[in-house]
CSV table of C-alpha atoms in Angstrom, one decimal:
chain,number,residue,atom,x,y,z
A,1,MET,CA,-8.5,-10.4,31.4
A,2,THR,CA,-10.2,-7.1,30.6
A,3,PRO,CA,-11.3,-5.2,33.7
A,4,PRO,CA,-15.0,-4.6,33.9
A,5,PRO,CA,-16.1,-1.2,32.9
A,6,THR,CA,-16.6,1.6,35.4
A,7,VAL,CA,-20.1,2.8,35.1
A,8,THR,CA,-22.3,5.6,36.5
A,9,PRO,CA,-25.8,6.5,35.3
A,10,ASP,CA,-24.2,9.0,32.7
A,11,SER,CA,-20.6,8.0,32.6
A,12,GLU,CA,-18.7,4.8,31.5
A,13,LEU,CA,-15.0,4.1,31.2
A,14,THR,CA,-13.9,0.9,29.5
A,15,PRO,CA,-10.3,0.2,28.2
A,16,ASN,CA,-11.5,1.3,24.7
A,17,GLN,CA,-14.1,4.0,25.3
A,18,CYS,CA,-15.2,6.7,27.8
A,19,VAL,CA,-18.3,8.8,28.3
A,20,ILE,CA,-18.2,11.5,30.9
A,21,LYS,CA,-21.5,12.8,32.3
A,22,GLY,CA,-23.3,12.0,28.9
A,23,ARG,CA,-21.5,15.0,27.4
A,24,GLU,CA,-17.9,14.1,26.6
A,25,PHE,CA,-17.0,11.1,24.3
A,26,TYR,CA,-13.7,9.5,23.9
A,27,VAL,CA,-12.0,6.5,22.1
A,28,HIS,CA,-8.5,5.0,22.8
A,29,GLY,CA,-6.5,4.5,19.7
A,30,LEU,CA,-3.0,4.2,18.5
A,31,ILE,CA,-0.7,6.8,16.7
A,32,GLU,CA,1.6,4.6,14.8
A,33,ILE,CA,5.1,5.9,13.9
A,34,PRO,CA,7.2,3.8,11.4
A,35,VAL,CA,10.7,3.2,12.6
A,36,ARG,CA,12.9,3.9,9.6
A,37,ASP,CA,15.0,1.0,8.2
A,38,THR,CA,13.6,-1.6,10.6
A,39,GLY,CA,10.1,-2.4,9.2
A,40,GLU,CA,8.9,-1.9,12.8
A,41,THR,CA,6.3,0.4,14.3
A,42,PHE,CA,6.4,2.6,17.4
A,43,SER,CA,3.0,3.3,19.0
A,44,TRP,CA,1.6,5.8,21.4
A,45,GLY,CA,-1.7,4.7,23.1
A,46,VAL,CA,-3.8,7.9,23.2
A,47,TRP,CA,-7.3,9.2,23.8
A,48,VAL,CA,-9.3,11.1,21.2
A,49,SER,CA,-12.3,13.2,21.8
A,50,LEU,CA,-15.1,12.6,19.3
A,51,GLY,CA,-18.4,14.3,18.7
A,52,GLU,CA,-21.4,12.6,20.0
A,53,PRO,CA,-22.8,11.4,16.7
A,54,ASN,CA,-19.4,10.0,15.7
A,55,PHE,CA,-19.0,8.4,19.1
A,56,ALA,CA,-22.4,6.9,18.9
A,57,ARG,CA,-21.8,5.5,15.5
A,58,ALA,CA,-18.3,4.0,16.6
A,59,HIS,CA,-19.7,2.6,19.6
A,60,ASP,CA,-22.6,0.7,17.8
A,61,LEU,CA,-20.3,-0.8,15.3
A,62,TRP,CA,-17.5,-1.7,17.8
A,63,GLU,CA,-18.0,-5.4,17.5
A,64,ASP,CA,-19.2,-5.3,13.7
A,65,PRO,CA,-16.7,-6.6,11.1
A,66,ALA,CA,-18.2,-4.0,8.9
A,67,ARG,CA,-16.7,-1.2,11.0
A,68,GLU,CA,-13.7,-1.4,8.7
A,69,GLN,CA,-15.6,0.2,6.0
A,70,GLU,CA,-16.4,3.4,8.1
A,71,PRO,CA,-15.0,6.7,7.0
A,72,PRO,CA,-12.6,8.4,9.3
A,73,TYR,CA,-14.0,10.3,12.3
A,74,PHE,CA,-12.7,13.6,13.1
A,75,GLY,CA,-11.3,14.0,16.7
A,76,TRP,CA,-9.1,16.0,19.0
A,77,LEU,CA,-6.1,14.6,20.6
A,78,VAL,CA,-6.6,14.7,24.4
A,79,THR,CA,-3.5,12.9,25.7
A,80,GLU,CA,-0.5,15.0,26.7
A,81,LEU,CA,2.7,13.3,25.4
A,82,PRO,CA,5.4,15.1,27.5
A,83,VAL,CA,8.3,14.2,25.4
A,84,TYR,CA,7.5,16.9,22.8
A,85,PRO,CA,8.5,20.4,23.3
A,86,GLN,CA,5.0,21.6,22.0
A,87,SER,CA,1.8,20.4,23.7
A,88,THR,CA,0.1,17.6,22.0
A,89,LEU,CA,-3.3,18.4,23.4
A,90,LEU,CA,-6.1,19.3,20.9
A,91,LEU,CA,-4.2,18.3,17.8
A,92,LYS,CA,-6.6,17.5,15.0
A,93,THR,CA,-7.0,13.8,14.2
A,94,HIS,CA,-8.7,11.2,12.1
A,95,VAL,CA,-9.8,8.0,13.9
A,96,LEU,CA,-9.7,5.2,11.5
A,97,THR,CA,-11.4,2.1,12.7
A,98,ARG,CA,-9.8,-1.4,12.0
A,99,ALA,CA,-10.5,-4.9,12.3
A,100,VAL,CA,-12.6,-6.0,15.5
A,101,GLY,CA,-10.2,-6.4,18.3
A,102,LEU,CA,-7.7,-3.8,17.1
A,103,ARG,CA,-7.6,-0.3,18.4
A,104,PRO,CA,-8.3,2.5,16.0
A,105,LEU,CA,-5.6,4.1,14.2
A,106,ILE,CA,-5.1,7.8,14.9
A,107,GLU,CA,-3.8,9.9,12.2
A,108,LEU,CA,-2.8,13.4,12.9
A,109,GLU,CA,-3.6,16.2,10.4
A,110,PRO,CA,-0.4,17.1,8.7
A,111,THR,CA,1.1,19.9,10.5
A,112,ASP,CA,4.6,21.1,11.6
A,113,HIS,CA,4.1,19.7,15.2
A,114,PRO,CA,7.0,17.3,15.9
A,115,LEU,CA,4.5,14.5,16.6
A,116,ALA,CA,2.8,14.9,13.2
A,117,VAL,CA,6.2,15.1,11.5
A,118,GLU,CA,7.2,12.0,13.1
A,119,GLN,CA,4.2,10.2,12.1
A,120,ARG,CA,4.6,11.3,8.5
A,121,GLU,CA,8.4,10.8,8.1
A,122,GLY,CA,9.1,8.0,10.8
A,123,ILE,CA,11.9,7.9,13.4
A,124,THR,CA,15.0,6.1,13.9
A,125,ALA,CA,15.6,3.2,16.3
A,126,GLU,CA,17.9,5.6,18.3
A,127,ARG,CA,14.8,7.9,18.7
A,128,VAL,CA,12.8,5.0,19.9
A,129,ARG,CA,15.6,4.3,22.6
A,130,ALA,CA,15.8,8.0,23.6
A,131,LEU,CA,12.0,8.0,24.1
A,132,ALA,CA,12.2,5.0,26.1
A,133,ASP,CA,14.9,6.5,28.3
A,134,GLN,CA,13.2,9.7,28.8
A,135,LEU,CA,9.8,8.0,29.7
A,136,LEU,CA,11.5,5.5,32.1
A,137,GLY,CA,13.7,8.1,33.6
A,138,GLY,CA,16.8,6.3,32.2
């Protein structure tokens, strides 16, 4: 069951979207990383900052099946993923809407940041296990 949104007159937080004081706008999406030789995907759940016009458009189309036809929205990654040696904050992204019920796909701009490299080139199953160990304190 989805928890009810947290709402104040100019702020709202849902599992998928966030508005802070009517000035900051965020969507929750997935950075998908292919796991080489398995056909599987490793996903990071992240928040991305959008400009107000793009957020308004995404919000208006959130339950509309036509949203899949939307061009990507530019955004800034605002989730710190501590497993990388360089900060992941403010990496440039493109937010691609998918079918209703699916979180948006977050594509990083192609840079030499380790997260962007992993998204482009994929990771091994061993890397997935190492990430799990690191995140779970194993």
